[in-house]
mmCIF file of C-alpha atoms in Angstrom:
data_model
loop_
_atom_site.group_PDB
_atom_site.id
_atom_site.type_symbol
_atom_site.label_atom_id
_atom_site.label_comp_id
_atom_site.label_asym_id
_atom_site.label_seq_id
_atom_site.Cartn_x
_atom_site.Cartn_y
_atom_site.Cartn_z
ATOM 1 C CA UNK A 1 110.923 27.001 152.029
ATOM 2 C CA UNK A 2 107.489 28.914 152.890
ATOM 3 C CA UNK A 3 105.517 25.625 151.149
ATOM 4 C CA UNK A 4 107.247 23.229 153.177
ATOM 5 C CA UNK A 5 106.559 24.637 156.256
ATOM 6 C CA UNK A 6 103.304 25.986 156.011
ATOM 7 C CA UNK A 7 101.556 22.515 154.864
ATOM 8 C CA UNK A 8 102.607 20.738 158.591
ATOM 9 C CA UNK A 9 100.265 20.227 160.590
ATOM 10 C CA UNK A 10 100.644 17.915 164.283
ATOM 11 C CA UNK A 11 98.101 16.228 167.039
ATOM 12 C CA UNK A 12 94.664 17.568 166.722
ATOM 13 C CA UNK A 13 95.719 20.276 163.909
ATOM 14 C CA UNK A 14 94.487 20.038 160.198
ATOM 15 C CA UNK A 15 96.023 22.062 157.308
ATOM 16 C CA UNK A 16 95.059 22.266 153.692
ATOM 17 C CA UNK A 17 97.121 23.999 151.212
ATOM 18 C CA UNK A 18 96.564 24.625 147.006
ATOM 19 C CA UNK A 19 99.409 23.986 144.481
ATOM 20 C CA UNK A 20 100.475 27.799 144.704
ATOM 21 C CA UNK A 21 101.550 27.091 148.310
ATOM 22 C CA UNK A 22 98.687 29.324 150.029
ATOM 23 C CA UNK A 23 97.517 27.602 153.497
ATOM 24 C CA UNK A 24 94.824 27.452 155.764
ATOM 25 C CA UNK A 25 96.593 26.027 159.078
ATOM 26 C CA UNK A 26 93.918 25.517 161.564
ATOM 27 C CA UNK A 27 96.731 23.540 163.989
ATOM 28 C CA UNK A 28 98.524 23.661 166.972
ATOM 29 C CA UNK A 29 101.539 22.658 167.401
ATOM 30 C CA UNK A 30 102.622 20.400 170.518
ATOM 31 C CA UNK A 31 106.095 19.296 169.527
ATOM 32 C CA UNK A 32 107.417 22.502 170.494
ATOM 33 C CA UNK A 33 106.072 23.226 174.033
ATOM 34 C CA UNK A 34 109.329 22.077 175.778
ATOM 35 C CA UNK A 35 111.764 23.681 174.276
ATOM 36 C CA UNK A 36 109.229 27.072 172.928
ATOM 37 C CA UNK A 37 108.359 28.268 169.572
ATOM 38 C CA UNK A 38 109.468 26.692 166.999
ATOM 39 C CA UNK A 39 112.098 28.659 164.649
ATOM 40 C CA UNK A 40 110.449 31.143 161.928
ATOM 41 C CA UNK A 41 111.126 29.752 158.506
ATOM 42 C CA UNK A 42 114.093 31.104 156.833
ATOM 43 C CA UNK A 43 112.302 33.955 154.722
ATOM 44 C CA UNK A 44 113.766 36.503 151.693
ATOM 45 C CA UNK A 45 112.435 39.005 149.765
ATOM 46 C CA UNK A 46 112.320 37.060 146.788
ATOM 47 C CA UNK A 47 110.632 34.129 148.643
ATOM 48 C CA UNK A 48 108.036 36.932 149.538
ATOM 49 C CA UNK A 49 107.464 37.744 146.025
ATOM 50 C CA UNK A 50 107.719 34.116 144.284
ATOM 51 C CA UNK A 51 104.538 33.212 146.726
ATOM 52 C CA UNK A 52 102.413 36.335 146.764
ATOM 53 C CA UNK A 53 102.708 37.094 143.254
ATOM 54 C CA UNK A 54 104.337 34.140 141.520
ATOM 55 C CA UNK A 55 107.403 33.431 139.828
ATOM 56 C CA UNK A 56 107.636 35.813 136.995
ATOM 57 C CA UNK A 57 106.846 38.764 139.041
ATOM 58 C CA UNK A 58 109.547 37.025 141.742
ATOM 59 C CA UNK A 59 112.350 37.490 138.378
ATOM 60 C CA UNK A 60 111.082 41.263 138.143
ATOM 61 C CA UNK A 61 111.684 42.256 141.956
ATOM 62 C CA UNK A 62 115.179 40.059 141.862
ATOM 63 C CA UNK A 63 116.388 42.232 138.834
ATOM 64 C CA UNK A 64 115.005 45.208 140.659
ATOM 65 C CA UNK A 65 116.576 44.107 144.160
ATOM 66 C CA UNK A 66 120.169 43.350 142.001
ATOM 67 C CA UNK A 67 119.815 46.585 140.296
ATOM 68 C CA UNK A 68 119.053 48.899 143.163
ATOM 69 C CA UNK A 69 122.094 47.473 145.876
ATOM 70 C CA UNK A 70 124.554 47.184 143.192
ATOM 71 C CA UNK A 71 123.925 50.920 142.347
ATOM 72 C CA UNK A 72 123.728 51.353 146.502
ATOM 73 C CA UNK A 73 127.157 50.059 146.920
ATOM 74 C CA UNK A 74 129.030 52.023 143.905
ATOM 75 C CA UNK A 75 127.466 55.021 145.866
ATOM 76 C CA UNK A 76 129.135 54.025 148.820
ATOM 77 C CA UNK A 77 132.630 53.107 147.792
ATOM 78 C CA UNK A 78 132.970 55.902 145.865
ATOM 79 C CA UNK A 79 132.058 58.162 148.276
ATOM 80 C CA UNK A 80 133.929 56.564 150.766
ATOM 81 C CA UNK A 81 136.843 56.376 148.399
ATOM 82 C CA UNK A 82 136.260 60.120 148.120
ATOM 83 C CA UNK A 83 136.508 61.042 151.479
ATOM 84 C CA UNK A 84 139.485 58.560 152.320
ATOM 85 C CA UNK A 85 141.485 60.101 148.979
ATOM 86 C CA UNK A 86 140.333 63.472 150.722
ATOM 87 C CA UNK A 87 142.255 62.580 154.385
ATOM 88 C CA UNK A 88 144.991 60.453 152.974
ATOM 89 C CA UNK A 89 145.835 61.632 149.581
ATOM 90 C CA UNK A 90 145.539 58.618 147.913
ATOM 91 C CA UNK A 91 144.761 57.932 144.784
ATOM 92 C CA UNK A 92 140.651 57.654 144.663
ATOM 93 C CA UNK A 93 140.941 54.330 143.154
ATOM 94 C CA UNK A 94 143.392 52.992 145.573
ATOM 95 C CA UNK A 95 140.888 54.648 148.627
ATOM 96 C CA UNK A 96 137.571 53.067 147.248
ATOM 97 C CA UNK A 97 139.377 49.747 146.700
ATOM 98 C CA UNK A 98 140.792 49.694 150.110
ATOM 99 C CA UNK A 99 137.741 50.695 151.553
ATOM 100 C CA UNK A 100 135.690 47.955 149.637
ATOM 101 C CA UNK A 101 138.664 45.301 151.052
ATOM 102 C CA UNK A 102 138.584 46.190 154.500
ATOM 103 C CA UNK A 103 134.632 45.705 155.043
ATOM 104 C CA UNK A 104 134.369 42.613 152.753
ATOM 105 C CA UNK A 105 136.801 41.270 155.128
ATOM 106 C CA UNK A 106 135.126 42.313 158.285
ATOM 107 C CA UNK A 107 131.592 40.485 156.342
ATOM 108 C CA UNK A 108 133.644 37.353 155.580
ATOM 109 C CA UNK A 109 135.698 36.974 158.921
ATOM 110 C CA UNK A 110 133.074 38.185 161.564
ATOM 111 C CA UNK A 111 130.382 36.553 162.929
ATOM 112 C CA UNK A 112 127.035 37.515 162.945
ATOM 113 C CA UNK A 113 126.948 38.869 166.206
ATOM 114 C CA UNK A 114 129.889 40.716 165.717
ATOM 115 C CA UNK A 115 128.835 42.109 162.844
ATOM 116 C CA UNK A 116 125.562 43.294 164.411
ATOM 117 C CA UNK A 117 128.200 45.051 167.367
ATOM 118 C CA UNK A 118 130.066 46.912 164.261
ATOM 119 C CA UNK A 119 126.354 47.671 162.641
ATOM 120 C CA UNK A 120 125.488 48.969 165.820
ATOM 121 C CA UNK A 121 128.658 51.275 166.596
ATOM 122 C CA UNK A 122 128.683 52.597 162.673
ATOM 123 C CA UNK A 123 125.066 53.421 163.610
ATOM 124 C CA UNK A 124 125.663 55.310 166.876
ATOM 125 C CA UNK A 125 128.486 57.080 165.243
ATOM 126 C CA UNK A 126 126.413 58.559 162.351
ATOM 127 C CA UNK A 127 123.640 59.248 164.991
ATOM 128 C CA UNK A 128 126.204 61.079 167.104
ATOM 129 C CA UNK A 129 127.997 63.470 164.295
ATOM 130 C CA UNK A 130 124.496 63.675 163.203
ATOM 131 C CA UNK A 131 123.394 65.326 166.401
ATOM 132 C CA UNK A 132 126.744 67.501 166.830
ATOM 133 C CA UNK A 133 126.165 68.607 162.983
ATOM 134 C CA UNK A 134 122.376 69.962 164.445
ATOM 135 C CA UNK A 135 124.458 71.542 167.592
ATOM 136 C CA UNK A 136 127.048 73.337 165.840
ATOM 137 C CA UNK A 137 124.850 74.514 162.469
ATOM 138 C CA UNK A 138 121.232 74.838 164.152
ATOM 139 C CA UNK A 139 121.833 78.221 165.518
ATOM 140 C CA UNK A 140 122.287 79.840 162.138
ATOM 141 C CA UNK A 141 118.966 77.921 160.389
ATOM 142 C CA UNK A 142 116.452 80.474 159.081
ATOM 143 C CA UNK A 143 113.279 78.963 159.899
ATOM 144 C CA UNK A 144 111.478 81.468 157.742
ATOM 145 C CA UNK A 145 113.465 80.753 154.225
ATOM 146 C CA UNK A 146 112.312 76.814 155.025
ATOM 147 C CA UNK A 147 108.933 77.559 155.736
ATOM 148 C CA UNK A 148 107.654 80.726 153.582
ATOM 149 C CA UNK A 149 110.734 81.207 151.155
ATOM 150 C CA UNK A 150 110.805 80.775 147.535
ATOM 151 C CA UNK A 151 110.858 77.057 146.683
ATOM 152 C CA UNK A 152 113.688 75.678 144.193
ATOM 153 C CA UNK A 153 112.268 73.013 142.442
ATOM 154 C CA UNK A 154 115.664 72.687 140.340
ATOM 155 C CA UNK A 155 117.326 70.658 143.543
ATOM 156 C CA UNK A 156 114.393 67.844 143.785
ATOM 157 C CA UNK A 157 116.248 66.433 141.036
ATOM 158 C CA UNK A 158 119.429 66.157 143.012
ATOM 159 C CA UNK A 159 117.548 64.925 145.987
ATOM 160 C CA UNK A 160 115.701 62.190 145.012
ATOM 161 C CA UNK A 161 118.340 59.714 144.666
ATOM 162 C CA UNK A 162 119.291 61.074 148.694
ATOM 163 C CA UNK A 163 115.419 60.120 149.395
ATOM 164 C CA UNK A 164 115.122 57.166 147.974
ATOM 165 C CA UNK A 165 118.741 56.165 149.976
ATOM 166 C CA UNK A 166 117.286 56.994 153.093
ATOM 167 C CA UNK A 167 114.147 54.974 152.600
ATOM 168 C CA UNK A 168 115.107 51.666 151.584
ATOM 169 C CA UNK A 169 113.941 49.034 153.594
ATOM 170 C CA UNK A 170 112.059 46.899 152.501
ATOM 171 C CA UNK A 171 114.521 43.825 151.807
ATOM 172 C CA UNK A 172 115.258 43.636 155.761
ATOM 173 C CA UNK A 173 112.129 43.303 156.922
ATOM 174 C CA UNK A 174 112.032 39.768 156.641
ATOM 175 C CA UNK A 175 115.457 39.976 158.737
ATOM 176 C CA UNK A 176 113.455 41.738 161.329
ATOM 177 C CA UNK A 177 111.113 39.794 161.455
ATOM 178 C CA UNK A 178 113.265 36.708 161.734
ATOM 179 C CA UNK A 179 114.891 38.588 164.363
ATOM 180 C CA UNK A 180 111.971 39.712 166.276
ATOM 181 C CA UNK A 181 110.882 35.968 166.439
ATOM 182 C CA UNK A 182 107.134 37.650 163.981
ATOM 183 C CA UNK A 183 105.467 39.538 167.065
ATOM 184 C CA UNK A 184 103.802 42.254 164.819
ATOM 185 C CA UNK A 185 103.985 44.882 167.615
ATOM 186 C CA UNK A 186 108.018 44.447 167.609
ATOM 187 C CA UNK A 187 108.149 44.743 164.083
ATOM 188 C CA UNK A 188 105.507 47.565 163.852
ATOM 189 C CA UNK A 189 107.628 49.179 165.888
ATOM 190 C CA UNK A 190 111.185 48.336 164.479
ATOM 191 C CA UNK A 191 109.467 49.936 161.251
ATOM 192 C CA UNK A 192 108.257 52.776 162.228
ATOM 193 C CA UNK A 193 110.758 53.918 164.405
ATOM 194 C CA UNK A 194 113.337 53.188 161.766
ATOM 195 C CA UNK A 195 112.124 54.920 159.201
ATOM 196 C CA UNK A 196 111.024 57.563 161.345
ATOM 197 C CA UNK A 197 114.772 58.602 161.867
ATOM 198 C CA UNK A 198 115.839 59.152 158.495
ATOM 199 C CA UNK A 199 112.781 61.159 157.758
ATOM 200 C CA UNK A 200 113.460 63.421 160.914
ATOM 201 C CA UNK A 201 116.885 64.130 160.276
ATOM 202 C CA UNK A 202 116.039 65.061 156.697
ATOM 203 C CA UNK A 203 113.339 67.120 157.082
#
């Protein structure tokens, strides 16, 4: 995908390229100053990794991308199975099968703008019991047991899976940067800002 598109070259542009698919694209493009910018290239993660580091090391960050949201979404239909068996009274296998039904659905029926509206709303929703969580428990945080008390190192363990949760990113960003149409002040930004969150509302 990346090869193809990085070897064209139009009107008074020249482009060279070696057989590992790395270019240098001295062109401009005139075919697309009616109608603006051309398109981005449809990029992945594992595109990313095949052409920066080659294929074996593209196999390696597959297994490691397969591995990591497989293990991400048992986390979530269990819990969410959890919590549903918790309000309903279901049985939890019955509640994380539901659960897992109802939003494959929503992914196979919806479009992607639609899809980006529910995103969107599931995100304001955790943003807003995140907030009233901060309202109703803030009052009784003791600042001084966070910042001078005794440490307990025995609950990093139990944390780090939480951390690394909160901070996994890196296989949108060539979404975003689809999405922002590659201005690298957008997607600075996007970054930044997004992982800024999760940080604040854990720490």
């Amino acid at each position: 995908q990346l090869d193809a598109t990085a070897s064209t070259s139009t009107g008074s542009g020249t482009s060279t390229g070696t057989g590992s698919g790395t270019s240098s694209d001295t062109s401009t493009s005139t075919s697309s100053s009616d109608d603006g910018p051309a398109p981005l290239p449809n990029i992945s993660l594992l595109t990313m990794a095949r052409r920066s580091l080659g294929p074996r090391a593209a196999t390696l960050t597959g297994a490691a991308y397969l591995f990591l949201h497989y293990s991400l979404l048992v986390a979530y239909i269990a819990k969410a199975g959890q919590i549903v068996t918790e309000v309903s009274g279901l049985y939890p296998v019955v509640s994380a099968a539901g659960f897992a039904a109802l939003f494959a659905g929503l992914c196979y029926s919806l479009s992607t703008r639609a899809l980006e509206a529910v995103n969107g709303g599931l995100v304001a929703a955790v943003a807003g019991s995140f907030l009233g969580l901060v309202a109703v428990a803030g009052p009784g945080v003791d600042l001084s047991a966070l910042l001078g008390g005794p440490a307990s190192w025995s609950a990093v363990e139990t944390a780090l899976p939480v951390i690394a949760l909160s901070f996994v990113y890196q296989n949108v960003v060539p979404v975003v940067v689809q999405t922002l149409g590659g201005d690298p002040k957008k997607i600075r930004t996007a970054i930044c800002t997004g992982v800024a969150i999760p940080l604040i509302m854990f720490v």
